[in-house]
Coordinates of N, CA and C in Angstrom, one line a residue:
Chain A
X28 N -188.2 -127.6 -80.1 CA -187.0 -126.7 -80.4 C -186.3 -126.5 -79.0
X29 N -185.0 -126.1 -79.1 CA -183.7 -125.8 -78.0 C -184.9 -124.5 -77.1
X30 N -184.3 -124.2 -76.0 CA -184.6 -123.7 -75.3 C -183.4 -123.1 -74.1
X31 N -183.4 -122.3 -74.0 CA -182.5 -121.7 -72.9 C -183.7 -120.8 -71.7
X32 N -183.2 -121.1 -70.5 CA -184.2 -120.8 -69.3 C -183.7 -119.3 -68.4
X33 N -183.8 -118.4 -68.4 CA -183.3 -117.7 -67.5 C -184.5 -117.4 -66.6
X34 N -183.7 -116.4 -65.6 CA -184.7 -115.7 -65.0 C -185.2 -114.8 -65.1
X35 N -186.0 -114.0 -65.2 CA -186.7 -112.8 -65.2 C -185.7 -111.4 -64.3
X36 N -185.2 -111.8 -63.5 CA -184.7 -110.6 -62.6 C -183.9 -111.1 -61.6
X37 N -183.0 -110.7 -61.7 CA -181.5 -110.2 -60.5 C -181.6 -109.2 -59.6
X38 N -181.2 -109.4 -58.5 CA -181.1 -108.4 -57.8 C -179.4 -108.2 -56.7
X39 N -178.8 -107.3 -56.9 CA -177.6 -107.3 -55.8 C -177.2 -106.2 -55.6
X40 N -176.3 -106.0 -54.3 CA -176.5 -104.6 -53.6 C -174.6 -104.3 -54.2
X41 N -174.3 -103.5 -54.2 CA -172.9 -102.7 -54.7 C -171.8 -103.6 -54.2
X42 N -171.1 -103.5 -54.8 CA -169.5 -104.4 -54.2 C -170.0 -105.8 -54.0
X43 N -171.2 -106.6 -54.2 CA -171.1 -107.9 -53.9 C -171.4 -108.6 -55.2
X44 N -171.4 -109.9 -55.2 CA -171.3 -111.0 -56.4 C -173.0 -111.5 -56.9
X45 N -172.7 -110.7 -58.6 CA -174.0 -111.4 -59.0 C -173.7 -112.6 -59.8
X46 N -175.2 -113.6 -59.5 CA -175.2 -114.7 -60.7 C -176.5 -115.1 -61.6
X47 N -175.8 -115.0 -62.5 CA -177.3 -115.0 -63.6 C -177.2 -116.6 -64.2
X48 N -178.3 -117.1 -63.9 CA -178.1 -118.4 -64.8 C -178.8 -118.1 -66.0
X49 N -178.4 -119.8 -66.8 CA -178.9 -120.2 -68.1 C -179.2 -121.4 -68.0
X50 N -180.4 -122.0 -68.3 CA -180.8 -123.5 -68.4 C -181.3 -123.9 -69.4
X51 N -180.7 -125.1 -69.8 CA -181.0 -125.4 -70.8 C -180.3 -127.2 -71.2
X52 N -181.5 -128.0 -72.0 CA -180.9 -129.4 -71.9 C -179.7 -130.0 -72.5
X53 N -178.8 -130.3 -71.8 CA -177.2 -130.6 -72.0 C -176.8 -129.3 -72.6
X54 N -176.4 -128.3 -71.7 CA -176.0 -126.9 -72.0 C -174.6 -127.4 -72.1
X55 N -174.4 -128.4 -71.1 CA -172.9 -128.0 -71.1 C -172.1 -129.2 -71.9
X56 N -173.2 -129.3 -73.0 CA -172.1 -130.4 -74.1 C -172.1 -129.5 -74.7
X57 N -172.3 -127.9 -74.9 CA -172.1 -127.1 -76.1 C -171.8 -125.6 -75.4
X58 N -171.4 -124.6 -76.1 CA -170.5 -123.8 -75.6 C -171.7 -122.8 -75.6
X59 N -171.7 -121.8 -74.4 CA -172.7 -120.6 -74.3 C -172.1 -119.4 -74.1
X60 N -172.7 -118.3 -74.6 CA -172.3 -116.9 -74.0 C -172.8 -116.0 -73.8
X61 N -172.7 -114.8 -73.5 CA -173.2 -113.5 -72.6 C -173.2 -112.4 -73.2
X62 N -174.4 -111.8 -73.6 CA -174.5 -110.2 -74.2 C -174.9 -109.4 -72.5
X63 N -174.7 -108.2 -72.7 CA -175.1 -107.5 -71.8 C -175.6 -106.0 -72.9
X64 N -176.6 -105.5 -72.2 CA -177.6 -104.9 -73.2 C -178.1 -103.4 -72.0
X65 N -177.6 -102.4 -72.4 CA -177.8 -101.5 -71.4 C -179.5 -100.7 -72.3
X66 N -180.3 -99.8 -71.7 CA -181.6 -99.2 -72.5 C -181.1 -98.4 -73.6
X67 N -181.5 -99.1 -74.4 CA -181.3 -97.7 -75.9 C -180.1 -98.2 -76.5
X68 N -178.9 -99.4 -75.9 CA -178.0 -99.9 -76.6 C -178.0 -100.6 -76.8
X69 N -176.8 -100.9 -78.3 CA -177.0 -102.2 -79.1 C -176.3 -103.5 -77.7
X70 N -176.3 -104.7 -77.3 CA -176.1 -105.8 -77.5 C -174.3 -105.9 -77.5
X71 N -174.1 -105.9 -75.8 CA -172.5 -106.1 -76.1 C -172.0 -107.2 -75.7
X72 N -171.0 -108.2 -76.2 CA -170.8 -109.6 -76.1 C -169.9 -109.6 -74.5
X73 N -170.0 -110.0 -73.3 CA -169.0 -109.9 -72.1 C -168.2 -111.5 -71.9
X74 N -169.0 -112.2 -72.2 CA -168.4 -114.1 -72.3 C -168.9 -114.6 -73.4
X75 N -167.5 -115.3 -73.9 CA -167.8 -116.4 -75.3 C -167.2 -117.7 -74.5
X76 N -167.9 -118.3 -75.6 CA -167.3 -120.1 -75.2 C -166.9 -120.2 -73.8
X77 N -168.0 -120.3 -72.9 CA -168.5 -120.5 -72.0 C -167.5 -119.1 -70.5
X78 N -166.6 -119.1 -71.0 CA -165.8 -118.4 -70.0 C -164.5 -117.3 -70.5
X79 N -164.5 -117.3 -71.4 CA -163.6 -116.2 -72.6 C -164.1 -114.6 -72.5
X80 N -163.5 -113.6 -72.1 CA -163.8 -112.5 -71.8 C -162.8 -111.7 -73.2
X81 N -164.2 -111.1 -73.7 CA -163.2 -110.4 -74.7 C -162.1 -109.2 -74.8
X82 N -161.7 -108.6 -75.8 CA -160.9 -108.1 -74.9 C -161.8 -106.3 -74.4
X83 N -161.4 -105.4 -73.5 CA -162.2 -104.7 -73.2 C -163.3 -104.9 -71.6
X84 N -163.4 -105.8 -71.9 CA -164.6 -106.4 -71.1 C -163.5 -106.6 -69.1
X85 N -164.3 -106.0 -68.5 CA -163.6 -105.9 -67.2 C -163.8 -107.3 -66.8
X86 N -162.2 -107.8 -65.6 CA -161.9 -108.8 -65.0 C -163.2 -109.6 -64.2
X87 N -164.0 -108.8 -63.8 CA -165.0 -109.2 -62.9 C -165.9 -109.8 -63.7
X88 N -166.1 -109.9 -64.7 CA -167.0 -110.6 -65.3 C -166.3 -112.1 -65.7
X89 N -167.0 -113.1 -65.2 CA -166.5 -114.3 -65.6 C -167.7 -115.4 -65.8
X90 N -167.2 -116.4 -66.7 CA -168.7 -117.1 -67.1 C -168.3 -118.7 -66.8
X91 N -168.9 -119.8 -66.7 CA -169.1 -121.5 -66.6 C -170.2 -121.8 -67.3
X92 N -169.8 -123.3 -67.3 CA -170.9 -123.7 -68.3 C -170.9 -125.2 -68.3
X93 N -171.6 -126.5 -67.5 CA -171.8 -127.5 -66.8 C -172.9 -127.8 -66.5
X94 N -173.2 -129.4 -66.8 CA -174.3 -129.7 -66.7 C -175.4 -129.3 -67.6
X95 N -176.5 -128.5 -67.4 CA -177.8 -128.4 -68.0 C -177.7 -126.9 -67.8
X96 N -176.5 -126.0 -67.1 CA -177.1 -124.9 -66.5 C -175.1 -123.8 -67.1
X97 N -175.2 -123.0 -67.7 CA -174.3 -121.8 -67.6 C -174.6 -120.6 -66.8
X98 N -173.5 -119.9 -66.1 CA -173.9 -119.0 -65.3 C -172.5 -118.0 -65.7
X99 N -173.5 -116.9 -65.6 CA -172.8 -115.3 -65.8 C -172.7 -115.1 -64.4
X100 N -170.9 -114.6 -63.9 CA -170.6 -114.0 -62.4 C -170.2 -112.7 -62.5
X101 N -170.5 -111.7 -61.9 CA -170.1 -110.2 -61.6 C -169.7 -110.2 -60.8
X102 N -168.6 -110.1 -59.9 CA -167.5 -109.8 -58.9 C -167.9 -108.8 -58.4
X103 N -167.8 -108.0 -57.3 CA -167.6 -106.8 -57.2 C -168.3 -106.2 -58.1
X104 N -170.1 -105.9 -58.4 CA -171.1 -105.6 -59.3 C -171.0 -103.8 -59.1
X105 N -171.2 -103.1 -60.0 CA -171.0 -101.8 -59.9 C -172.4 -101.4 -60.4
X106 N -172.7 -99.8 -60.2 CA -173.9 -99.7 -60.6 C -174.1 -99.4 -62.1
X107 N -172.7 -99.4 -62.7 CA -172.7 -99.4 -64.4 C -173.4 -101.0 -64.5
X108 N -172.9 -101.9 -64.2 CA -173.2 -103.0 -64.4 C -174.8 -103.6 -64.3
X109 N -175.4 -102.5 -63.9 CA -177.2 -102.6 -64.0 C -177.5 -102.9 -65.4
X110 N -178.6 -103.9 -66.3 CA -178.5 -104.0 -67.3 C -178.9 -104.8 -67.6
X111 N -179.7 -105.6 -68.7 CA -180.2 -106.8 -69.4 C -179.0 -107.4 -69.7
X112 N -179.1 -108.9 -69.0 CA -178.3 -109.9 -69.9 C -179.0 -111.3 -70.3
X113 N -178.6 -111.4 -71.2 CA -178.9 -112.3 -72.4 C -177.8 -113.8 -72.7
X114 N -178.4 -115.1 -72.4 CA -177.3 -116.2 -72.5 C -177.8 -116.5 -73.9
X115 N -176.9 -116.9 -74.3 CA -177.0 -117.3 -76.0 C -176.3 -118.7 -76.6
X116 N -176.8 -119.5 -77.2 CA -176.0 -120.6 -77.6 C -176.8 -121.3 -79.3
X117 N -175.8 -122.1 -79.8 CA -175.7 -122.9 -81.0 C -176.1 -124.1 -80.8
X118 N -177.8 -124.2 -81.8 CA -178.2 -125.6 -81.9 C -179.0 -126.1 -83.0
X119 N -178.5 -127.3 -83.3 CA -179.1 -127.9 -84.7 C -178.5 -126.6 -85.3
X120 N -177.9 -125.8 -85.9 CA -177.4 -124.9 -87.0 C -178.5 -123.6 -86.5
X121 N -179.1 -123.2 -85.2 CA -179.3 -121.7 -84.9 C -178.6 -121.6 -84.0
X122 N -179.0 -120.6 -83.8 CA -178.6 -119.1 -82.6 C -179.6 -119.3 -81.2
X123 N -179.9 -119.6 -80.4 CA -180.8 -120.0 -79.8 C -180.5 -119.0 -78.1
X124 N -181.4 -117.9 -78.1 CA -181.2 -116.6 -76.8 C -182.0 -117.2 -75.8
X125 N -181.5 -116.8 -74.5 CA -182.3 -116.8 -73.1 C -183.4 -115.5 -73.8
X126 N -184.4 -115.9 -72.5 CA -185.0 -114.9 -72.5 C -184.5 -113.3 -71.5
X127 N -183.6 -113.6 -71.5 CA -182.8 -112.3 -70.7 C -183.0 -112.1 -69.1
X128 N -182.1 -111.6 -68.4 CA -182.8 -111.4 -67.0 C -182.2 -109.6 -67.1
X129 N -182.6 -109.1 -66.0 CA -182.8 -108.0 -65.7 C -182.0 -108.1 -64.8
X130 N -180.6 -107.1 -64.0 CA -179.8 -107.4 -63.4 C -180.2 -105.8 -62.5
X131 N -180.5 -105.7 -61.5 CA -180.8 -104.6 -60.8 C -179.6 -104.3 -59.7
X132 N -179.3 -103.1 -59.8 CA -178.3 -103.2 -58.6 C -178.8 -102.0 -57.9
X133 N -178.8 -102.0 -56.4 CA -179.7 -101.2 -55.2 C -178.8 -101.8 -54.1
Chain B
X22 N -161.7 -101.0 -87.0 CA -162.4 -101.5 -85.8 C -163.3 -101.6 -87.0
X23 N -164.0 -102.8 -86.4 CA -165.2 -103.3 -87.3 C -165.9 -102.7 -87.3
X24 N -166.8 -102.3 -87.7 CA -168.6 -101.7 -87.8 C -169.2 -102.0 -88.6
X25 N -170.3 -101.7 -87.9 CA -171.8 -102.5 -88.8 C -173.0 -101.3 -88.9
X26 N -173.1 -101.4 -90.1 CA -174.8 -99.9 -90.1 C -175.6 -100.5 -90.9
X27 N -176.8 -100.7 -89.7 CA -177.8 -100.8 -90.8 C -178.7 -99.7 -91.3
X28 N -178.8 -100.1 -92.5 CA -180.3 -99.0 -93.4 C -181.7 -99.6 -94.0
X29 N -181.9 -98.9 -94.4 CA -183.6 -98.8 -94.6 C -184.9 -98.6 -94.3
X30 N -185.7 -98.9 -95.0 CA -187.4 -97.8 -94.4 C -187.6 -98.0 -93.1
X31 N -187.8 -96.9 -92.3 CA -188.1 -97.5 -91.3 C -189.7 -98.0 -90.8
X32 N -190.3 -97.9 -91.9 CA -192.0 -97.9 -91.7 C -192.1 -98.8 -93.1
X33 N -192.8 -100.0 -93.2 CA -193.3 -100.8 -93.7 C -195.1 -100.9 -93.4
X34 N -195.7 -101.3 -94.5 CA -197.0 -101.5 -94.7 C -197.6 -102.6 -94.5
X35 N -198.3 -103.4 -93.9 CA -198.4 -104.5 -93.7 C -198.6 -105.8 -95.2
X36 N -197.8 -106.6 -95.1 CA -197.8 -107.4 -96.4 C -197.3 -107.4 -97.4
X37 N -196.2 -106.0 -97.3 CA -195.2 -106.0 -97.8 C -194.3 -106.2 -97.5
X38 N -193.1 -106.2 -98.0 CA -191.9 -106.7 -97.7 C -190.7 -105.6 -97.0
X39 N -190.2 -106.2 -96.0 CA -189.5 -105.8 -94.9 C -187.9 -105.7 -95.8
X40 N -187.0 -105.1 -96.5 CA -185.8 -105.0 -97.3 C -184.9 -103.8 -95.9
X41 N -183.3 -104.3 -95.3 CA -182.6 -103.6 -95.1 C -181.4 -104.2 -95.1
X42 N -180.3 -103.3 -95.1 CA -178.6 -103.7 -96.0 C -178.3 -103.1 -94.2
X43 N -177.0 -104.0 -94.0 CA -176.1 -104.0 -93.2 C -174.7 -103.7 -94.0
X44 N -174.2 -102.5 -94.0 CA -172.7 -102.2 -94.3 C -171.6 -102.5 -93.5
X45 N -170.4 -102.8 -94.1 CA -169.7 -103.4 -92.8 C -168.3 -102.8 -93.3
X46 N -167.7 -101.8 -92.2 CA -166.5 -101.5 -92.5 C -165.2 -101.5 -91.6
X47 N -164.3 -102.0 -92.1 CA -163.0 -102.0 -91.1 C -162.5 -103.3 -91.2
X48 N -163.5 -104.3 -91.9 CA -163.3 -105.7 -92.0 C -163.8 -106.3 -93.3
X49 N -162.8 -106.7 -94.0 CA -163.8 -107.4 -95.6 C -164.7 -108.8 -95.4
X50 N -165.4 -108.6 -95.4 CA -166.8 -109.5 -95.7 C -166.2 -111.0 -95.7
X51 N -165.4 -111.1 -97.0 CA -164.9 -112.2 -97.5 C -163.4 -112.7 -97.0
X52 N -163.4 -112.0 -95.7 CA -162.2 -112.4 -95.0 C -162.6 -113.7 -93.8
X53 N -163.8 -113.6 -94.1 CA -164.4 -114.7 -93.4 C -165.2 -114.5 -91.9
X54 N -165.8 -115.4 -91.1 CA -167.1 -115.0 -90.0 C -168.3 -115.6 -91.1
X55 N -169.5 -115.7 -90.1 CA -170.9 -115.2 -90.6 C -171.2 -113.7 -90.0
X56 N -172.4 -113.3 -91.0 CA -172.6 -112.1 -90.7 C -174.3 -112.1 -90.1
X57 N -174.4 -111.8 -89.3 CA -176.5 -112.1 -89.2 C -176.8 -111.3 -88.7
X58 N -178.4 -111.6 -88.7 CA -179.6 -110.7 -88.4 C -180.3 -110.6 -87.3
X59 N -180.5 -110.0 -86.3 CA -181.3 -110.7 -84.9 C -182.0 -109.2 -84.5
X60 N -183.4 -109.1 -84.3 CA -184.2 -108.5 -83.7 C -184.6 -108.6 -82.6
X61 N -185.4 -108.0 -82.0 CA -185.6 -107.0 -80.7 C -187.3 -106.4 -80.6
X62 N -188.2 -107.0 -80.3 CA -189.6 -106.6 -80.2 C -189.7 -105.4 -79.2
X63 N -190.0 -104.0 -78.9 CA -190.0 -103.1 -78.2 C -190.0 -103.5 -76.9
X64 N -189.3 -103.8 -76.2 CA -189.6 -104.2 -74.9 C -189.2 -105.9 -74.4
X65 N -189.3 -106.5 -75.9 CA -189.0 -107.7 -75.4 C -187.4 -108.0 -75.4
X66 N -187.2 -109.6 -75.6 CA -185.8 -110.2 -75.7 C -185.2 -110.4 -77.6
X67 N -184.2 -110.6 -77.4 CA -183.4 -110.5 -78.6 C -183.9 -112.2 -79.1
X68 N -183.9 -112.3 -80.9 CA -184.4 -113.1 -81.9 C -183.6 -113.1 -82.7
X69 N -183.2 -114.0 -82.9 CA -182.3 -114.7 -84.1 C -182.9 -115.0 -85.1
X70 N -183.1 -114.2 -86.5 CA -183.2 -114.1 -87.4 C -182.2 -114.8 -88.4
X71 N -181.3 -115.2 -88.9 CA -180.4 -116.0 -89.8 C -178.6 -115.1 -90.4
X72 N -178.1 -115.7 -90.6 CA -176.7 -115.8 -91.0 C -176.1 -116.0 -92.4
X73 N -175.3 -115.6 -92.9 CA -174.5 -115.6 -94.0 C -173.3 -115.8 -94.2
X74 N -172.4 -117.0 -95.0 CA -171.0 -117.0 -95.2 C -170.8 -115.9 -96.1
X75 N -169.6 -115.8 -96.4 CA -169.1 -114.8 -97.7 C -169.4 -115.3 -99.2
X76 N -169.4 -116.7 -98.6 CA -170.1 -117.6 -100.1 C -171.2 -118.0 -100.4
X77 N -171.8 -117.0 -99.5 CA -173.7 -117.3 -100.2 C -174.4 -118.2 -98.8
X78 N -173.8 -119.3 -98.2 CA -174.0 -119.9 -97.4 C -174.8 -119.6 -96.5
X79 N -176.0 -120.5 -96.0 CA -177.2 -119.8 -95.0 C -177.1 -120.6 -93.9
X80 N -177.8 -119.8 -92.7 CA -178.1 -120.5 -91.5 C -179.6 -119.8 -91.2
X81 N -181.2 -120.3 -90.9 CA -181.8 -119.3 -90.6 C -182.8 -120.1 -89.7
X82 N -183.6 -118.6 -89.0 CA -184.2 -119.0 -88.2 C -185.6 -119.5 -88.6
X83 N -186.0 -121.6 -87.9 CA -187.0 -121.9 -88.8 C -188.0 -121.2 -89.0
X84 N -188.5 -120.2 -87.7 CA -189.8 -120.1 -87.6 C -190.0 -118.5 -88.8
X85 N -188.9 -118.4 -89.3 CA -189.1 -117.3 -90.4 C -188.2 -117.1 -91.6
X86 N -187.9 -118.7 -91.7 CA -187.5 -119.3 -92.9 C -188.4 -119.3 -94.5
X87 N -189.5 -119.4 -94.3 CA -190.1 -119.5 -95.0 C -190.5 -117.9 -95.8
X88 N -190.2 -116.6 -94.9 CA -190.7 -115.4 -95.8 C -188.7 -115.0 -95.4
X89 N -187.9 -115.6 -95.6 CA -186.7 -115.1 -95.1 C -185.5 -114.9 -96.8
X90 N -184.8 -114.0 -97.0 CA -184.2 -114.3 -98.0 C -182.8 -113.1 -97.0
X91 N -181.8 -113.8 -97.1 CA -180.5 -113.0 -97.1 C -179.4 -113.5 -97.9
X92 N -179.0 -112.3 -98.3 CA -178.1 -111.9 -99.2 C -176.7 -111.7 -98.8
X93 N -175.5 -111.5 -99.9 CA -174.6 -110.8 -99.5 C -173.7 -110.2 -100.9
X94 N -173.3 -109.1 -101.2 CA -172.2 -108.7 -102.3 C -170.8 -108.1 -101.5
X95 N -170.1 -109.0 -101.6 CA -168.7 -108.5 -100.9 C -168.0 -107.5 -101.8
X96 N -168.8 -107.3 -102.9 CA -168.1 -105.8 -103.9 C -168.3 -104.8 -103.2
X97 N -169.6 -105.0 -102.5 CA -169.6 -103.4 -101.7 C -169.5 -103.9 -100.2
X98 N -168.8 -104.9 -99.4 CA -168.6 -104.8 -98.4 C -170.2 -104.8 -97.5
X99 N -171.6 -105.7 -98.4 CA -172.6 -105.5 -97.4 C -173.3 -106.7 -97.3
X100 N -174.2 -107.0 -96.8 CA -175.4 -108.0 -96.4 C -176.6 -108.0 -96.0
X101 N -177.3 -108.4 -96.5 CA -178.7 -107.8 -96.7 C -179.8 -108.8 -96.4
X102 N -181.0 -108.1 -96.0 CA -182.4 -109.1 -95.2 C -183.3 -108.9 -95.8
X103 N -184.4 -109.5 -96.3 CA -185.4 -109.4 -96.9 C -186.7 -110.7 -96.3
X104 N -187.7 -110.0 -95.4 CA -188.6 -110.5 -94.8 C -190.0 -110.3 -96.0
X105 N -190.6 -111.5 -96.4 CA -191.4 -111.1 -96.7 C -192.9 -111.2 -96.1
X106 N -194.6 -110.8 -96.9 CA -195.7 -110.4 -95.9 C -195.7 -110.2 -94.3
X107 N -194.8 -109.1 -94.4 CA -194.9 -108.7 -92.9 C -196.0 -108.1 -91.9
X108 N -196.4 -108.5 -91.2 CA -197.3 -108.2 -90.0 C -196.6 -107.4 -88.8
X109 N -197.8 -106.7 -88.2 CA -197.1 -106.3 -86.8 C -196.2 -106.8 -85.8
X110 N -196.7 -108.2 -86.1 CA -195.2 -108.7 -85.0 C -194.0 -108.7 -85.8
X111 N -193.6 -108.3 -86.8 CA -192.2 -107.8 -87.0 C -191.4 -106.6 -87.2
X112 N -192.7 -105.8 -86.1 CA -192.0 -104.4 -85.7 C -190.8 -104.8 -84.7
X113 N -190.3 -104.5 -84.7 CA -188.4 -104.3 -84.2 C -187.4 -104.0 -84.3
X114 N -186.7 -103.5 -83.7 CA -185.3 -103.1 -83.8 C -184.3 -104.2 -84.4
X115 N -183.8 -104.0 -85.5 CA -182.9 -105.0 -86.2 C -181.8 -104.6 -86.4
X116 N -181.1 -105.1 -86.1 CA -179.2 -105.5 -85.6 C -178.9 -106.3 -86.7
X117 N -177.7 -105.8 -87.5 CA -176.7 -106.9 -88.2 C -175.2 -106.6 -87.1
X118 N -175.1 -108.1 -87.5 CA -173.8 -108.4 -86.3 C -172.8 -109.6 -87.2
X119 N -172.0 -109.6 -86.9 CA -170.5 -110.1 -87.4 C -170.6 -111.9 -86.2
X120 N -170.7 -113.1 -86.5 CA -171.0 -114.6 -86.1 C -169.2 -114.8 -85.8
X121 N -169.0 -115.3 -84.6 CA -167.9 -116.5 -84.9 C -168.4 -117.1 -85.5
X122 N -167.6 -118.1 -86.3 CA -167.9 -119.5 -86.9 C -167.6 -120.8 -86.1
X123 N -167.2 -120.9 -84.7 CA -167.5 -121.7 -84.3 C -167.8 -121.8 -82.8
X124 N -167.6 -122.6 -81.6 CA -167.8 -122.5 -80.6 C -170.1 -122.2 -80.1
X125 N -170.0 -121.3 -79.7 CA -171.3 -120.8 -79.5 C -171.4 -119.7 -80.3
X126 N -170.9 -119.5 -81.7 CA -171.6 -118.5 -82.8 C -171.6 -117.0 -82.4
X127 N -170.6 -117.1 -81.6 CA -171.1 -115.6 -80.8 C -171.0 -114.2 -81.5
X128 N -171.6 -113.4 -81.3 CA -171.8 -112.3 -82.1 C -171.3 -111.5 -81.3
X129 N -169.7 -110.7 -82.2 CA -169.0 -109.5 -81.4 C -169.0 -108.4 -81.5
X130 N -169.4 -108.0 -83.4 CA -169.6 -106.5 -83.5 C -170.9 -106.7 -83.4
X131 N -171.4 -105.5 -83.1 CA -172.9 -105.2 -83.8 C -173.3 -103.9 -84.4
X132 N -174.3 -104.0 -85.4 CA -174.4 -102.2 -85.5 C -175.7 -101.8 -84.5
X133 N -175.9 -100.2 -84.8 CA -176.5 -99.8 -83.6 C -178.1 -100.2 -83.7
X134 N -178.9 -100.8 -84.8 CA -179.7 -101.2 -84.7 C -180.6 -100.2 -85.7
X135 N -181.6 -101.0 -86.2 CA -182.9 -99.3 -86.9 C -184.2 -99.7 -86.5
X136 N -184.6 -99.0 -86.3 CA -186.6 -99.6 -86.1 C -187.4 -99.5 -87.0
X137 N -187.7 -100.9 -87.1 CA -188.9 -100.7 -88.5 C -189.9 -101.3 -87.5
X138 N -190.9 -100.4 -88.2 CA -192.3 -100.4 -87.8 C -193.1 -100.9 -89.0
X139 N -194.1 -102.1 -88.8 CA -195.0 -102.7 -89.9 C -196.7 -102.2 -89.4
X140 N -196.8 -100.6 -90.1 CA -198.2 -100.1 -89.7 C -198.5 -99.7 -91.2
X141 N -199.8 -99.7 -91.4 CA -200.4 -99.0 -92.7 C -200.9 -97.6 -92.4

C-alpha cells in the first residue's frame, strides 16, 4: 500500500522559514495537501493541490510538490503556527495521511 | 458556512457495533463533494476511514472495509458510519469532513470530532 513519509519533528526559532516534508513514491505525479492540527482541534486544511491556499489561510503558508517529495513552507513562522501537520494525498481511490510532524517553534 | 456535527454513543462495548451520523448544515448534501470519515487514535496521527457520493457511491478504507458500512439520506441533510465487532483499537476521535472530488480529495470542512471509546 501508498505510503507517505514525514518527519517526526520540526523545529524553528520566530520570524524564520519552516519546512516540513512529505515522501512518498511518485508524489509528484499526484496532487498533495496540508492539514495543520492545533491540541484539542479539529484538522484545518492550509494547502490543496499541491500549492492552493484556501481562502483564510495566511500568505506565508505556501506548499510544492515534485519528484517523490512535497513540502509545506512557513515564512516568517509565528508562535501561533506551533502545531501538528499532516501531508495528505489520493491513491488507488483512498485518502492516504503522512504520519504528521510536530512543528515546534522556540 | 458549512458545518459538520458529529453524534453518537460515546462508549461502545467491545464486539459491538460502532453507529455515528454526521449532520451537515449550510450546504445540501446532494449539491455534490464526498463526505467522509477519518479518525484519530488518542495521541496518534489522523486515518482515513471511507467516503460517500450523494448517490450512495463509496470510497473506503481497505484495511476496514470489511466491518465498514456508510450511509447517506440527503432528506435530512446527513451521513452516517457504521463499524462493525469493534475492539480497542477503534477507540478515537472521529471527524466527518466534506471531500473535494478531485485533485488530492482534500478535506475542507470538518466537524469538531466525538470520542468513542470501545471498553466493556
Amino acid at each position: 500500500s501508498y505510503e507517505l513519509t514525514q518527519p517526526p519533528s520540526v523545529s524553528v526559532s520566530p520570524g524564520q522559514t519552516a519546512s516540513i516534508t512529505c515522501s512518498g513514491d511518485k508524489l509528484g505525479d499526484t496532487y498533495a495537501c496540508w492539514y495543520q492540527q492545533k491540541p484539542g482541534q479539529s484538522p484545518v486544511l492550509v494547502i490543496s493541490q499541491d500549492s492552493r491556499r484556501p481562502s483564510g489561510i495566511p500568505e506565508r503558508f505556501s506548499g510544492s510538490n515534485s519528484g517523490n517529495t512535497a513540502t509545506l513552507t512557513i515564512s516568517g513562522t509565528q508562535a501561533m503556527d506551533e502545531a501538528d501537520y499532516y501531508c495528505q494525498a489520493w491513491d488507488s481511490s483512498t485518502v492516504i495521511f503522512g504520519g504528521g510532524t510536530k512543528l515546534t517553534v522556540l | 458556512q458549512v458545518q459538520l456535527q458529529e453524534s453518537g454513543p460515546g462508549l461502545v462495548k467491545p464486539s459491538e457495533t460502532l453507529s455515528l451520523i454526521c449532520t451537515v448544515s449550510g450546504f445540501s448534501i446532494s449539491s455534490g463533494y464526498y463526505w467522509g470519515w477519518i479518525r484519530q487514535p488518542p495521541g496518534k496521527g489522523l486515518e482515513w476511514i471511507g467516503n460517500i457520493y450523494h448517490s450512495g457511491s463509496t470510497y473506503s478504507n481497505p484495511s476496514l472495509k470489511s466491518r465498514l458500512t456508510i450511509s447517506v439520506d440527503t432528506s435530512k441533510n446527513q451521513f452516517s458510519l457504521k463499524l462493525t465487532s469493534v475492539t480497542a483499537a477503534d477507540t478515537a476521535v472521529y471527524y466527518c469532513a466534506r471531500h473535494h472530488t478531485s485533485g488530492s480529495y482534500a478535506l475542507d470542512y470538518w466537524g469538531q470530532g466525538t470520542l468513542v471509546t470501545v471498553s466493556s
